[in-house]
Coordinates of C-alpha atoms and ligand atoms in Angstrom, one line a residue:
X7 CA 98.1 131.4 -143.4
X8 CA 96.0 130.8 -146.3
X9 CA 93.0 128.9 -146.5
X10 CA 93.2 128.8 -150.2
X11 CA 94.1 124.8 -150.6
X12 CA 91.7 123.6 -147.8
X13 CA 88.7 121.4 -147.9
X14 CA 87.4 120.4 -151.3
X15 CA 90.3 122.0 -153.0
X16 CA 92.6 119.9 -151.1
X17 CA 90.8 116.7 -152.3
X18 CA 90.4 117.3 -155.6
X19 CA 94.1 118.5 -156.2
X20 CA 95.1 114.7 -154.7
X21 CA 92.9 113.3 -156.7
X22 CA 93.3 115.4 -160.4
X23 CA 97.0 117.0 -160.2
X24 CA 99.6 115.4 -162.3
X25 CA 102.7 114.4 -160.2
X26 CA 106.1 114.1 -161.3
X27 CA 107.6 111.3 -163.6
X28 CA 111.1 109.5 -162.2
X29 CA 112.7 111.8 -164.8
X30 CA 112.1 114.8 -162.9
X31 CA 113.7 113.4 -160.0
X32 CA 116.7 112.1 -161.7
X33 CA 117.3 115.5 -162.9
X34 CA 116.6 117.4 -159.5
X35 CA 118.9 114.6 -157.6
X36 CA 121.5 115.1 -160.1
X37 CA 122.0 118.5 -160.2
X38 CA 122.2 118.6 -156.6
X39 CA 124.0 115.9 -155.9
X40 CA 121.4 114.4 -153.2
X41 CA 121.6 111.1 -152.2
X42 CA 121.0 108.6 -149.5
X43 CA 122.7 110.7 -146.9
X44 CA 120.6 114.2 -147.5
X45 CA 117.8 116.0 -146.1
X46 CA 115.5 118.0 -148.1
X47 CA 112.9 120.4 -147.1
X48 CA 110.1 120.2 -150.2
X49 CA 108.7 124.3 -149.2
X50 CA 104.8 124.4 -150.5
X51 CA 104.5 120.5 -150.3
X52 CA 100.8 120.6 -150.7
X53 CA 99.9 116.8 -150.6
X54 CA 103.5 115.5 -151.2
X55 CA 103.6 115.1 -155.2
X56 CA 107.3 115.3 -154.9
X57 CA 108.2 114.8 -151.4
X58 CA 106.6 111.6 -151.5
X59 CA 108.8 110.2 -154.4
X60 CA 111.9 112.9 -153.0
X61 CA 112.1 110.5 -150.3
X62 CA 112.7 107.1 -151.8
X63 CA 115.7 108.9 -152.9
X64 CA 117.1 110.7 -149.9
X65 CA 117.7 110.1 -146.4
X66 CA 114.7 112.7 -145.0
X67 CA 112.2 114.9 -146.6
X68 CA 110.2 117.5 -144.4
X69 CA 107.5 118.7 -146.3
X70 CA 106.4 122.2 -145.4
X71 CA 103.0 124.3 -146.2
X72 CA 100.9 126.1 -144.7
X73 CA 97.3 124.3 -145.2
X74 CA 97.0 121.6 -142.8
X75 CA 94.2 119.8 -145.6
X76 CA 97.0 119.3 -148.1
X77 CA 99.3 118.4 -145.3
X78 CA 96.4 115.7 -144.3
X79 CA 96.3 113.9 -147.0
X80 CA 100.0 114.5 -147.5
X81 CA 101.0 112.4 -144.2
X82 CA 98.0 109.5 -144.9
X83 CA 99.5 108.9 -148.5
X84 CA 102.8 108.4 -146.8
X85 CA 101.8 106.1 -144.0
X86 CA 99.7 104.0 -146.2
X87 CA 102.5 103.7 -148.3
X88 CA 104.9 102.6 -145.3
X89 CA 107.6 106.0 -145.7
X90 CA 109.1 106.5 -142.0
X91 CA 111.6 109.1 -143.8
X92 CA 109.1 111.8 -144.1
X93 CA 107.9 114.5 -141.8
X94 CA 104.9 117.3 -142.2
X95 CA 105.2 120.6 -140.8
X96 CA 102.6 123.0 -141.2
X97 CA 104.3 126.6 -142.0
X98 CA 104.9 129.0 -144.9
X99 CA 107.9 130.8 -146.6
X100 CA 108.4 132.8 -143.5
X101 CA 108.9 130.2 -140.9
X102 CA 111.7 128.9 -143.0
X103 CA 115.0 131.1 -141.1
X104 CA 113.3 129.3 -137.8
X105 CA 113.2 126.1 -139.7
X106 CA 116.9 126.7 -140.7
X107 CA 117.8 127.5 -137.1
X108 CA 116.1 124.4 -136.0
X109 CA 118.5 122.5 -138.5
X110 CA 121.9 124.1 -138.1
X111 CA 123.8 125.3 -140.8
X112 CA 125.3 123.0 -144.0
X113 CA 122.6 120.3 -142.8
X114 CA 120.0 120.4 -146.2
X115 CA 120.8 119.0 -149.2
X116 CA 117.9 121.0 -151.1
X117 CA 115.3 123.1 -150.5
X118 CA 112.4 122.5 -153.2
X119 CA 109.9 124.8 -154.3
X120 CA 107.5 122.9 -157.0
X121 CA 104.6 125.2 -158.3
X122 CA 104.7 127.1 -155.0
X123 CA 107.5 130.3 -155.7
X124 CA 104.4 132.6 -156.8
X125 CA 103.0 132.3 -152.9
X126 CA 106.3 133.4 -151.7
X127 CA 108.6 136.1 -150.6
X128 CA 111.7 135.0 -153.5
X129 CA 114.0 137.3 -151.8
X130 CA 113.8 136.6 -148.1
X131 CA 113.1 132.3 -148.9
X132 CA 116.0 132.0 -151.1
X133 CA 118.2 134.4 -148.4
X134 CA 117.0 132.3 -145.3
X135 CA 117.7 129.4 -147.3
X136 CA 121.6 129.8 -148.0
X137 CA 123.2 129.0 -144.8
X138 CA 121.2 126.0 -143.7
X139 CA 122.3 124.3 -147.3
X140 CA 125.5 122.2 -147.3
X141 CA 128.2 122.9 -149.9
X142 CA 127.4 121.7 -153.7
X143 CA 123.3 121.5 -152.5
X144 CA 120.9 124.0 -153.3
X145 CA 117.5 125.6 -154.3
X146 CA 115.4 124.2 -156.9
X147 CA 112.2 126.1 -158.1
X148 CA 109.9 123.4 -159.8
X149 CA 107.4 124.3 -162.2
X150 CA 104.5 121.3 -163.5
X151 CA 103.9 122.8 -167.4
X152 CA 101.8 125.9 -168.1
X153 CA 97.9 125.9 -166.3
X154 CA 95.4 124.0 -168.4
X155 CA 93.7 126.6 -169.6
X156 CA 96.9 128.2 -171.2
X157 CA 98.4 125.8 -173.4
X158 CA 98.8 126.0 -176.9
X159 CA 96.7 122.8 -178.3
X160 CA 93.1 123.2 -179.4
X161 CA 91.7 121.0 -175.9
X162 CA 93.0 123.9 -174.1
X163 CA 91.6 126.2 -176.0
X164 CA 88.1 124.5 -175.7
X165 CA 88.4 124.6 -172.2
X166 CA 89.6 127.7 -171.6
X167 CA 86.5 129.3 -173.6
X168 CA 84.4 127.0 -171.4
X169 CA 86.5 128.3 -168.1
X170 CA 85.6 131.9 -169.4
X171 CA 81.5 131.1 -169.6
X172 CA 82.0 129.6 -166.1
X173 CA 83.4 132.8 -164.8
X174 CA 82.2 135.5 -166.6
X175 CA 85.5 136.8 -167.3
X176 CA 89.1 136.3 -169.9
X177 CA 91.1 133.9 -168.0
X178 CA 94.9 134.7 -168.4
X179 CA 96.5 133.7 -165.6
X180 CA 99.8 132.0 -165.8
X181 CA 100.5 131.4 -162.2
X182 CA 104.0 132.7 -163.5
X183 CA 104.9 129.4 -165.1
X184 CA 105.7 131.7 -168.4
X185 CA 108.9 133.1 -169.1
X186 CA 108.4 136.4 -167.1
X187 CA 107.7 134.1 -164.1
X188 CA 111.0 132.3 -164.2
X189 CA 113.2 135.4 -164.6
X190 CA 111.6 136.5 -161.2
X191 CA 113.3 133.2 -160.1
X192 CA 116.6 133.3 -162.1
X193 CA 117.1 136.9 -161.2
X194 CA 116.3 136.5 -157.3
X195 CA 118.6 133.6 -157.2
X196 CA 121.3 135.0 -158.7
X197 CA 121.0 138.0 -155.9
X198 CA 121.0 135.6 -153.4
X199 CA 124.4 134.5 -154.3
X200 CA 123.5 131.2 -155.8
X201 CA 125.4 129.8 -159.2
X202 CA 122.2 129.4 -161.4
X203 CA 121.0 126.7 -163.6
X204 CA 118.2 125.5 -165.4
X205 CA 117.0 122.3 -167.0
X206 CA 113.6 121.0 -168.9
X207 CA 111.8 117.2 -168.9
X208 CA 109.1 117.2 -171.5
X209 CA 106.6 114.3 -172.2
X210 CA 103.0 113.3 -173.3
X211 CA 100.5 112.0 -171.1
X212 CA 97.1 111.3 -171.3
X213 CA 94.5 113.5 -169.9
X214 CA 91.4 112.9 -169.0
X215 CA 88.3 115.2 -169.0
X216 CA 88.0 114.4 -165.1
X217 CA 91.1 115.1 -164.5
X218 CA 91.2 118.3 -166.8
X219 CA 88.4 119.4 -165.1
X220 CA 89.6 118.4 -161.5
X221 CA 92.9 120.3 -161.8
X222 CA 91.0 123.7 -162.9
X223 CA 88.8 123.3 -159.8
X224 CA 92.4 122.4 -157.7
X225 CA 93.3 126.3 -158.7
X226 CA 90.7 127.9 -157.5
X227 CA 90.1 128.7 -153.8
X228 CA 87.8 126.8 -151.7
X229 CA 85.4 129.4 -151.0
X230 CA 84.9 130.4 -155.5
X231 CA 84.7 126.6 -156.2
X232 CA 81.3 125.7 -158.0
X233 CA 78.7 123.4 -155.9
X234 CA 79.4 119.7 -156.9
X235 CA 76.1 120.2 -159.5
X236 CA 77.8 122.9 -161.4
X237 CA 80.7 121.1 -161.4
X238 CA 79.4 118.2 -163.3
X239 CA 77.4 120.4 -165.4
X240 CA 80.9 121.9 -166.3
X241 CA 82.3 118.5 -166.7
X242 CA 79.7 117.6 -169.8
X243 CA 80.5 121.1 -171.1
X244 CA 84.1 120.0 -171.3
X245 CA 83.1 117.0 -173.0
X246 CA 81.2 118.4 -175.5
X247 CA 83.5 121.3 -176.2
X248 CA 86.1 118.2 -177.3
X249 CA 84.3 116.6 -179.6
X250 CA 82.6 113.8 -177.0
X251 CA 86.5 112.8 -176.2
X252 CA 87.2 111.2 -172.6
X253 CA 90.8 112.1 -173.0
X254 CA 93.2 114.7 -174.5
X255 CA 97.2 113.8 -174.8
X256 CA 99.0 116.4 -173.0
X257 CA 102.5 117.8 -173.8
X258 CA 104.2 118.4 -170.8
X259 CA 107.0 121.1 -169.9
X260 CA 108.7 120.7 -166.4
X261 CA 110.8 123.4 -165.8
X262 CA 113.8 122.8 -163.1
X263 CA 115.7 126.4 -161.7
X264 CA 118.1 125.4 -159.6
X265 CA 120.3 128.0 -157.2
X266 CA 123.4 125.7 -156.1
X267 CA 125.5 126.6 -153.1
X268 CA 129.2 126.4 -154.0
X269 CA 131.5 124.2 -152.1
Ligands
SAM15 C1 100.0 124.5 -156.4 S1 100.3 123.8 -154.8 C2 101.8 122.9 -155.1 C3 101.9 121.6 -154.2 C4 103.0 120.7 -154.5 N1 104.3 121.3 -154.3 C5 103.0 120.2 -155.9 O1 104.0 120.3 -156.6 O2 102.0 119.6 -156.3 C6 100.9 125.2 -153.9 C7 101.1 125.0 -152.5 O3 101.7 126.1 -151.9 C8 101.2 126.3 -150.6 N2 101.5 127.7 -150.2 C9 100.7 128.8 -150.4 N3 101.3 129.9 -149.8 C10 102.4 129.5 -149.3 C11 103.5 130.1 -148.6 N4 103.5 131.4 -148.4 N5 104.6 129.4 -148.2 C12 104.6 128.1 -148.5 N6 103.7 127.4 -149.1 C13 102.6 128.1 -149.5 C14 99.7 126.0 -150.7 O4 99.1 125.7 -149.5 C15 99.8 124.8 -151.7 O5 99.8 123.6 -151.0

């Protein structure tokens, strides 16, 4: 189990991490075929940024993940917002062929995976996966745009150099959001005997220095995040690295990899 989400982390992902627009879940419900009739199991759920909206849309979502803080807020957001078609269940990639026994086999419409695939055993998820998935459903793999620091616009390059005096050290990592990460995720589908495809949603959003700031905290783990001073020092850094802006204008690149089961 990891403890990498809990506590602070946990909070300040709710609070900073972009969701996902209706787009992204007209794409994933159409390529899938889900509708008012399916179950879905969202693998890596965190605090329900897509199960939460998955289930306005299906008949049941379980969300799945192994930190029970994410889960926490994950099942508070939904009873606040009145969803009875939602259930938590605190487990990782490898509980999934239990899960699936639990089920029965040809009972989930989809299994999601949104910015969650680099935690995880490809091989043996999208394997365990396969026979509790009805005919025409599948696997999605979900990625939310490249990390913050990464991006090709001159905010993230500001922040990224700030991200580097912060730690002492280049910051590269992709999180596998890059191309190399989804061929991992095309190729390991593809062995699993899936019919691959892919699609894209891209918009611009506003971003804004809080929430820029939040969402690099929401990556680290909870026991390498700054105190709550150094954090707001960081935050004025920020700032003043843009210029005095409150708020960037984000390009977005969702990324949808989908593994469908034929009929
Ligand atoms: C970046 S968050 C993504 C949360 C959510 N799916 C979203 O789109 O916002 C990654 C999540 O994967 C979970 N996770 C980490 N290792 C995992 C594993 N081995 N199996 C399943 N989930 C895992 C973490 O606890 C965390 O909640």
């Amino acid at each position: 189990m990891t403890r990498g989400f809990g506590g602070e982390v946990a909070t300040c992902y709710a609070r900073h991490r972009r969701g996902y627009p209706p787009e992204v879940l007209d794409a994933l419900t159409a390529a899938l075929t889900l509708d008012a009739d399916d179950t879905v199991i969202d693998l890596g759920c965190g605090n329900g940024q897509l199960t939460l909206p998955l289930a306005a849309r299906v008949a049941a979502v379980v969300g799945m993940d192994p930190e029970p803080d994410m889960l926490t807020i994950a099942r508070t957001t939904a009873v606040r917002g009145g969803l009875t078609n939602v259930t938590w269940l605190l487990g990782a990639d490898h509980d999934l062929a239990t899960v699936g026994r639990l089920l029965g086999p040809g009972t989930v419409g989809a299994l999601t995976i949104a910015v969650a695939i680099h935690f995880m055993d490809r091989t043996a998820t999208f394997t365990a996966a396969r026979s509790m998935l009805r005919p025409g459903g599948g696997v999605a793999v979900i990625t939310n745009g490249a990390p913050l620091w990464l991006q090709d616009s001159e905010w993230s390059r500001a922040l990224r150099q700030c991200l580097e005096e912060l730690l002492g050290h280049p910051v590269t990592g992709s999180c596998q959001t890059d191309e190399a990460g989804r061929r991992l995720n095309r190729e390991a589908l593809v062995a699993a005997g899936y019919r691959y495809a892919e699609a894209g949603v891209a918009y611009d959003a506003a971003l804004t220095v809080e929430d820029m700031v939040g969402g690099v905290f929401s990556a680290m783990s909870a026991d390498r995040l700054p105190t709550a001073e150094r954090r707001a020092a960081f935050t004025a850094e920020v700032r003043d690295a843009l210029g005095g802006r409150n708020a960037v204008t984000e390009r977005v690149h969702v990324w949808l990899q989908y593994g469908a089961r034929d009929s």
